[in-house]
Amino acid sequence: MPARQTALMRMTPAPRLARLTVLSACALLSVSAACSRVPQLEDRLPADLRSQPYPELLPLDTALAQEPLPEEESAALSDALDARADRLRRRAEALRRRQP
C-alpha cells in the first residue's frame, strides 16, 4: 500500500465514529429497556402488599446465618457418636458383670 493511502486511512475518523455510534446505540437501547414497565411482573404483587413499605435492608454479614463448616460439623458429629458408642459399651459391660 502506498504511504499516502496509509496516511489518509489514519486520518479518517470513520472506524472510530462507527464504533462510537454502535456503542451509543447499545447504551440507548439498554437504558430504554431498563426504564420500561413490565406489567407481568408488577401485577403479581397482591393489593395488600402494594401499600406496604419496603423491608429494611440488612448488611450481608448479619443477614446470612453463621453456619459451621461441614468439616467441623462432621467432626463434632463423629466425636459425639464415638462418645455415645463408648458409653453404651461400658454400660453393656457393666450389665454383663451383674448377671450371675
PDB file of C-alpha atoms in Angstrom:
ATOM      1  CA  MET A   1       0.000   0.000   0.000  1.00  0.00           C
ATOM      2  CA  PRO A   2       1.401   3.416  -0.855  1.00  0.00           C
ATOM      3  CA  ALA A   3       2.394   5.676   2.020  1.00  0.00           C
ATOM      4  CA  ARG A   4      -0.153   8.321   1.031  1.00  0.00           C
ATOM      5  CA  GLN A   5      -3.121   5.890   1.294  1.00  0.00           C
ATOM      6  CA  THR A   6      -1.913   4.655   4.680  1.00  0.00           C
ATOM      7  CA  ALA A   7      -1.666   8.228   5.937  1.00  0.00           C
ATOM      8  CA  LEU A   8      -5.168   9.007   4.670  1.00  0.00           C
ATOM      9  CA  MET A   9      -6.591   5.909   6.385  1.00  0.00           C
ATOM     10  CA  ARG A  10      -5.107   7.007   9.693  1.00  0.00           C
ATOM     11  CA  MET A  11      -6.613  10.451   9.369  1.00  0.00           C
ATOM     12  CA  THR A  12     -10.189   9.338   8.630  1.00  0.00           C
ATOM     13  CA  PRO A  13     -12.361   9.077  11.723  1.00  0.00           C
ATOM     14  CA  ALA A  14     -14.816   6.620  10.163  1.00  0.00           C
ATOM     15  CA  PRO A  15     -13.890   3.460  12.145  1.00  0.00           C
ATOM     16  CA  ARG A  16     -13.824   5.387  15.411  1.00  0.00           C
ATOM     17  CA  LEU A  17     -17.080   7.160  14.602  1.00  0.00           C
ATOM     18  CA  ALA A  18     -18.734   3.875  13.639  1.00  0.00           C
ATOM     19  CA  ARG A  19     -17.676   2.266  16.937  1.00  0.00           C
ATOM     20  CA  LEU A  20     -18.902   5.262  18.873  1.00  0.00           C
ATOM     21  CA  THR A  21     -22.240   5.163  17.052  1.00  0.00           C
ATOM     22  CA  VAL A  22     -22.724   1.453  17.747  1.00  0.00           C
ATOM     23  CA  LEU A  23     -21.795   1.861  21.423  1.00  0.00           C
ATOM     24  CA  SER A  24     -24.136   4.822  21.780  1.00  0.00           C
ATOM     25  CA  ALA A  25     -26.988   2.876  20.191  1.00  0.00           C
ATOM     26  CA  CYS A  26     -26.386  -0.079  22.515  1.00  0.00           C
ATOM     27  CA  ALA A  27     -26.307   2.202  25.552  1.00  0.00           C
ATOM     28  CA  LEU A  28     -29.515   3.931  24.471  1.00  0.00           C
ATOM     29  CA  LEU A  29     -31.302   0.616  23.941  1.00  0.00           C
ATOM     30  CA  SER A  30     -30.226  -0.763  27.309  1.00  0.00           C
ATOM     31  CA  VAL A  31     -31.274   2.409  29.126  1.00  0.00           C
ATOM     32  CA  SER A  32     -34.650   2.471  27.412  1.00  0.00           C
ATOM     33  CA  ALA A  33     -35.216  -1.209  28.196  1.00  0.00           C
ATOM     34  CA  ALA A  34     -34.360  -0.637  31.852  1.00  0.00           C
ATOM     35  CA  CYS A  35     -36.937   2.120  32.139  1.00  0.00           C
ATOM     36  CA  SER A  36     -39.777   0.172  30.580  1.00  0.00           C
ATOM     37  CA  ARG A  37     -42.742  -1.019  32.631  1.00  0.00           C
ATOM     38  CA  VAL A  38     -43.226  -4.775  32.856  1.00  0.00           C
ATOM     39  CA  PRO A  39     -46.882  -5.340  33.782  1.00  0.00           C
ATOM     40  CA  GLN A  40     -46.492  -9.109  34.055  1.00  0.00           C
ATOM     41  CA  LEU A  41     -44.135  -8.604  36.988  1.00  0.00           C
ATOM     42  CA  GLU A  42     -45.832  -5.610  38.575  1.00  0.00           C
ATOM     43  CA  ASP A  43     -49.305  -7.194  38.589  1.00  0.00           C
ATOM     44  CA  ARG A  44     -48.117 -10.259  40.506  1.00  0.00           C
ATOM     45  CA  LEU A  45     -47.891  -8.334  43.787  1.00  0.00           C
ATOM     46  CA  PRO A  46     -51.101  -8.678  45.840  1.00  0.00           C
ATOM     47  CA  ALA A  47     -53.014  -5.496  46.582  1.00  0.00           C
ATOM     48  CA  ASP A  48     -52.407  -5.667  50.349  1.00  0.00           C
ATOM     49  CA  LEU A  49     -48.630  -5.753  49.808  1.00  0.00           C
ATOM     50  CA  ARG A  50     -48.547  -2.853  47.349  1.00  0.00           C
ATOM     51  CA  SER A  51     -49.204  -0.330  50.109  1.00  0.00           C
ATOM     52  CA  GLN A  52     -46.604  -1.812  52.478  1.00  0.00           C
ATOM     53  CA  PRO A  53     -43.170  -0.178  52.844  1.00  0.00           C
ATOM     54  CA  TYR A  54     -40.082  -1.916  51.565  1.00  0.00           C
ATOM     55  CA  PRO A  55     -38.382  -4.149  54.120  1.00  0.00           C
ATOM     56  CA  GLU A  56     -35.363  -2.816  55.953  1.00  0.00           C
ATOM     57  CA  LEU A  57     -32.079  -3.680  54.288  1.00  0.00           C
ATOM     58  CA  LEU A  58     -29.576  -5.591  56.383  1.00  0.00           C
ATOM     59  CA  PRO A  59     -25.830  -5.917  55.927  1.00  0.00           C
ATOM     60  CA  LEU A  60     -24.964  -9.177  54.230  1.00  0.00           C
ATOM     61  CA  ASP A  61     -22.857 -10.370  57.166  1.00  0.00           C
ATOM     62  CA  THR A  62     -25.794 -10.196  59.567  1.00  0.00           C
ATOM     63  CA  ALA A  63     -28.378 -11.441  57.063  1.00  0.00           C
ATOM     64  CA  LEU A  64     -26.598 -14.727  56.405  1.00  0.00           C
ATOM     65  CA  ALA A  65     -26.669 -17.348  59.136  1.00  0.00           C
ATOM     66  CA  GLN A  66     -23.306 -18.255  60.603  1.00  0.00           C
ATOM     67  CA  GLU A  67     -23.217 -21.963  59.861  1.00  0.00           C
ATOM     68  CA  PRO A  68     -20.270 -24.116  60.898  1.00  0.00           C
ATOM     69  CA  LEU A  69     -18.087 -25.578  58.193  1.00  0.00           C
ATOM     70  CA  PRO A  70     -19.120 -29.070  57.055  1.00  0.00           C
ATOM     71  CA  GLU A  71     -15.749 -30.459  58.173  1.00  0.00           C
ATOM     72  CA  GLU A  72     -16.217 -29.056  61.681  1.00  0.00           C
ATOM     73  CA  GLU A  73     -19.809 -30.224  61.848  1.00  0.00           C
ATOM     74  CA  SER A  74     -18.961 -33.759  60.719  1.00  0.00           C
ATOM     75  CA  ALA A  75     -16.027 -33.929  63.152  1.00  0.00           C
ATOM     76  CA  ALA A  76     -18.288 -32.878  66.043  1.00  0.00           C
ATOM     77  CA  LEU A  77     -20.913 -35.427  65.000  1.00  0.00           C
ATOM     78  CA  SER A  78     -18.282 -38.149  64.762  1.00  0.00           C
ATOM     79  CA  ASP A  79     -16.938 -37.291  68.221  1.00  0.00           C
ATOM     80  CA  ALA A  80     -20.457 -37.336  69.692  1.00  0.00           C
ATOM     81  CA  LEU A  81     -21.223 -40.716  68.115  1.00  0.00           C
ATOM     82  CA  ASP A  82     -17.903 -42.179  69.313  1.00  0.00           C
ATOM     83  CA  ALA A  83     -18.590 -40.964  72.866  1.00  0.00           C
ATOM     84  CA  ARG A  84     -22.089 -42.455  72.792  1.00  0.00           C
ATOM     85  CA  ALA A  85     -20.790 -45.771  71.488  1.00  0.00           C
ATOM     86  CA  ASP A  86     -18.168 -45.824  74.246  1.00  0.00           C
ATOM     87  CA  ARG A  87     -20.844 -45.148  76.914  1.00  0.00           C
ATOM     88  CA  LEU A  88     -23.039 -47.946  75.521  1.00  0.00           C
ATOM     89  CA  ARG A  89     -20.104 -50.394  75.531  1.00  0.00           C
ATOM     90  CA  ARG A  90     -19.327 -49.573  79.168  1.00  0.00           C
ATOM     91  CA  ARG A  91     -22.980 -49.948  80.093  1.00  0.00           C
ATOM     92  CA  ALA A  92     -23.184 -53.303  78.300  1.00  0.00           C
ATOM     93  CA  GLU A  93     -20.028 -54.486  80.085  1.00  0.00           C
ATOM     94  CA  ALA A  94     -21.451 -53.390  83.453  1.00  0.00           C
ATOM     95  CA  LEU A  95     -24.690 -55.297  82.736  1.00  0.00           C
ATOM     96  CA  ARG A  96     -22.712 -58.442  81.822  1.00  0.00           C
ATOM     97  CA  ARG A  97     -20.796 -58.305  85.102  1.00  0.00           C
ATOM     98  CA  ARG A  98     -24.038 -58.038  87.108  1.00  0.00           C
ATOM     99  CA  GLN A  99     -25.539 -61.205  85.654  1.00  0.00           C
ATOM    100  CA  PRO A 100     -24.668 -64.497  87.508  1.00  0.00           C
TER     101      PRO A 100
END
